Amino acid sequence: ETPVLFKQELQNEEAKEGKQVRLTCELSKPGTPVKWMKGDTVLHASEKYELKQHGTVAELIIRDVKSVDA
């Protein structure tokens, strides 16, 4: 089985505090589970984080951005 690769890697994004930011990556295989992490912490869907996946594209939306989200 071929390994899953990033077709489009995660890019740095900037946002003003209190706004939201969208991080996107594209994988070589649709439906591959994606785990979003900040350091060693796995991020889960909540009021702060929205996780979406459509085919090969995975998105993380961070709401109410603060400096600690960097």
mmCIF file with all atom_site columns, C-alpha atoms in Angstrom:
data_model
loop_
_atom_site.group_PDB
_atom_site.id
_atom_site.type_symbol
_atom_site.label_atom_id
_atom_site.label_alt_id
_atom_site.label_comp_id
_atom_site.label_asym_id
_atom_site.label_entity_id
_atom_site.label_seq_id
_atom_site.pdbx_PDB_ins_code
_atom_site.Cartn_x
_atom_site.Cartn_y
_atom_site.Cartn_z
_atom_site.occupancy
_atom_site.B_iso_or_equiv
_atom_site.pdbx_formal_charge
_atom_site.auth_seq_id
_atom_site.auth_comp_id
_atom_site.auth_asym_id
_atom_site.auth_atom_id
_atom_site.pdbx_PDB_model_num
ATOM 1  C CA . GLU A 1 1  ? 0.000   0.000  0.000  1.00 0.00 ? 1  GLU A CA 1
ATOM 2  C CA . THR A 1 2  ? 1.341   3.432  -0.917 1.00 0.00 ? 2  THR A CA 1
ATOM 3  C CA . PRO A 1 3  ? 2.118   5.762  1.976  1.00 0.00 ? 3  PRO A CA 1
ATOM 4  C CA . VAL A 1 4  ? 0.046   8.896  2.506  1.00 0.00 ? 4  VAL A CA 1
ATOM 5  C CA . LEU A 1 5  ? 1.988   12.035 1.631  1.00 0.00 ? 5  LEU A CA 1
ATOM 6  C CA . PHE A 1 6  ? 1.331   15.752 1.916  1.00 0.00 ? 6  PHE A CA 1
ATOM 7  C CA . LYS A 1 7  ? 0.482   17.205 -1.512 1.00 0.00 ? 7  LYS A CA 1
ATOM 8  C CA . GLN A 1 8  ? 0.246   20.635 0.093  1.00 0.00 ? 8  GLN A CA 1
ATOM 9  C CA . GLU A 1 9  ? 1.962   21.116 3.425  1.00 0.00 ? 9  GLU A CA 1
ATOM 10 C CA . LEU A 1 10 ? 0.759   23.356 6.213  1.00 0.00 ? 10 LEU A CA 1
ATOM 11 C CA . GLN A 1 11 ? 1.617   27.024 5.665  1.00 0.00 ? 11 GLN A CA 1
ATOM 12 C CA . ASN A 1 12 ? 2.149   29.678 8.330  1.00 0.00 ? 12 ASN A CA 1
ATOM 13 C CA . GLU A 1 13 ? -0.852  31.959 8.721  1.00 0.00 ? 13 GLU A CA 1
ATOM 14 C CA . GLU A 1 14 ? -1.260  35.260 10.522 1.00 0.00 ? 14 GLU A CA 1
ATOM 15 C CA . ALA A 1 15 ? -4.394  36.563 12.205 1.00 0.00 ? 15 ALA A CA 1
ATOM 16 C CA . LYS A 1 16 ? -5.271  39.416 14.522 1.00 0.00 ? 16 LYS A CA 1
ATOM 17 C CA . GLU A 1 17 ? -6.144  38.560 18.122 1.00 0.00 ? 17 GLU A CA 1
ATOM 18 C CA . GLY A 1 18 ? -9.837  37.837 18.525 1.00 0.00 ? 18 GLY A CA 1
ATOM 19 C CA . LYS A 1 19 ? -10.259 36.832 14.860 1.00 0.00 ? 19 LYS A CA 1
ATOM 20 C CA . GLN A 1 20 ? -10.124 33.333 13.387 1.00 0.00 ? 20 GLN A CA 1
ATOM 21 C CA . VAL A 1 21 ? -7.511  31.590 11.286 1.00 0.00 ? 21 VAL A CA 1
ATOM 22 C CA . ARG A 1 22 ? -7.815  28.626 8.908  1.00 0.00 ? 22 ARG A CA 1
ATOM 23 C CA . LEU A 1 23 ? -4.958  26.129 8.517  1.00 0.00 ? 23 LEU A CA 1
ATOM 24 C CA . THR A 1 24 ? -5.161  23.773 5.528  1.00 0.00 ? 24 THR A CA 1
ATOM 25 C CA . CYS A 1 25 ? -3.167  20.806 4.249  1.00 0.00 ? 25 CYS A CA 1
ATOM 26 C CA . GLU A 1 26 ? -3.766  18.449 1.348  1.00 0.00 ? 26 GLU A CA 1
ATOM 27 C CA . LEU A 1 27 ? -3.036  14.720 1.450  1.00 0.00 ? 27 LEU A CA 1
ATOM 28 C CA . SER A 1 28 ? -2.322  12.283 -1.353 1.00 0.00 ? 28 SER A CA 1
ATOM 29 C CA . LYS A 1 29 ? -5.131  9.911  -0.301 1.00 0.00 ? 29 LYS A CA 1
ATOM 30 C CA . PRO A 1 30 ? -8.745  10.909 0.477  1.00 0.00 ? 30 PRO A CA 1
ATOM 31 C CA . GLY A 1 31 ? -10.332 9.943  3.785  1.00 0.00 ? 31 GLY A CA 1
ATOM 32 C CA . THR A 1 32 ? -7.023  9.591  5.623  1.00 0.00 ? 32 THR A CA 1
ATOM 33 C CA . PRO A 1 33 ? -7.514  10.445 9.307  1.00 0.00 ? 33 PRO A CA 1
ATOM 34 C CA . VAL A 1 34 ? -5.699  13.621 10.354 1.00 0.00 ? 34 VAL A CA 1
ATOM 35 C CA . LYS A 1 35 ? -4.597  14.425 13.896 1.00 0.00 ? 35 LYS A CA 1
ATOM 36 C CA . TRP A 1 36 ? -4.086  18.142 14.587 1.00 0.00 ? 36 TRP A CA 1
ATOM 37 C CA . MET A 1 37 ? -1.594  18.907 17.339 1.00 0.00 ? 37 MET A CA 1
ATOM 38 C CA . LYS A 1 38 ? -0.058  21.871 19.122 1.00 0.00 ? 38 LYS A CA 1
ATOM 39 C CA . GLY A 1 39 ? 3.213   20.589 20.501 1.00 0.00 ? 39 GLY A CA 1
ATOM 40 C CA . ASP A 1 40 ? 2.370   17.306 22.247 1.00 0.00 ? 40 ASP A CA 1
ATOM 41 C CA . THR A 1 41 ? -1.317  18.190 22.695 1.00 0.00 ? 41 THR A CA 1
ATOM 42 C CA . VAL A 1 42 ? -3.919  16.688 20.355 1.00 0.00 ? 42 VAL A CA 1
ATOM 43 C CA . LEU A 1 43 ? -6.564  19.263 19.386 1.00 0.00 ? 43 LEU A CA 1
ATOM 44 C CA . HIS A 1 44 ? -10.219 18.228 19.481 1.00 0.00 ? 44 HIS A CA 1
ATOM 45 C CA . ALA A 1 45 ? -13.326 19.904 18.081 1.00 0.00 ? 45 ALA A CA 1
ATOM 46 C CA . SER A 1 46 ? -14.640 22.518 20.526 1.00 0.00 ? 46 SER A CA 1
ATOM 47 C CA . GLU A 1 47 ? -15.832 26.122 20.641 1.00 0.00 ? 47 GLU A CA 1
ATOM 48 C CA . LYS A 1 48 ? -12.211 27.111 19.952 1.00 0.00 ? 48 LYS A CA 1
ATOM 49 C CA . TYR A 1 49 ? -11.295 24.525 17.280 1.00 0.00 ? 49 TYR A CA 1
ATOM 50 C CA . GLU A 1 50 ? -13.230 23.344 14.242 1.00 0.00 ? 50 GLU A CA 1
ATOM 51 C CA . LEU A 1 51 ? -11.804 20.370 12.331 1.00 0.00 ? 51 LEU A CA 1
ATOM 52 C CA . LYS A 1 52 ? -12.990 19.641 8.796  1.00 0.00 ? 52 LYS A CA 1
ATOM 53 C CA . GLN A 1 53 ? -11.983 17.122 6.187  1.00 0.00 ? 53 GLN A CA 1
ATOM 54 C CA . HIS A 1 54 ? -13.254 16.934 2.607  1.00 0.00 ? 54 HIS A CA 1
ATOM 55 C CA . GLY A 1 55 ? -11.617 14.293 0.410  1.00 0.00 ? 55 GLY A CA 1
ATOM 56 C CA . THR A 1 56 ? -7.896  15.006 0.480  1.00 0.00 ? 56 THR A CA 1
ATOM 57 C CA . VAL A 1 57 ? -8.137  18.432 2.172  1.00 0.00 ? 57 VAL A CA 1
ATOM 58 C CA . ALA A 1 58 ? -7.973  18.791 5.964  1.00 0.00 ? 58 ALA A CA 1
ATOM 59 C CA . GLU A 1 59 ? -8.706  22.093 7.713  1.00 0.00 ? 59 GLU A CA 1
ATOM 60 C CA . LEU A 1 60 ? -8.293  23.407 11.231 1.00 0.00 ? 60 LEU A CA 1
ATOM 61 C CA . ILE A 1 61 ? -10.140 26.606 12.105 1.00 0.00 ? 61 ILE A CA 1
ATOM 62 C CA . ILE A 1 62 ? -8.997  28.341 15.286 1.00 0.00 ? 62 ILE A CA 1
ATOM 63 C CA . ARG A 1 63 ? -11.518 30.853 16.635 1.00 0.00 ? 63 ARG A CA 1
ATOM 64 C CA . ASP A 1 64 ? -10.793 33.820 18.889 1.00 0.00 ? 64 ASP A CA 1
ATOM 65 C CA . VAL A 1 65 ? -7.050  33.642 18.181 1.00 0.00 ? 65 VAL A CA 1
ATOM 66 C CA . LYS A 1 66 ? -4.700  34.582 21.027 1.00 0.00 ? 66 LYS A CA 1
ATOM 67 C CA . SER A 1 67 ? -0.917  34.877 21.121 1.00 0.00 ? 67 SER A CA 1
ATOM 68 C CA . VAL A 1 68 ? -0.718  31.499 22.928 1.00 0.00 ? 68 VAL A CA 1
ATOM 69 C CA . ASP A 1 69 ? -2.143  29.860 19.759 1.00 0.00 ? 69 ASP A CA 1
ATOM 70 C CA . ALA A 1 70 ? 1.082   30.589 17.870 1.00 0.00 ? 70 ALA A CA 1
#
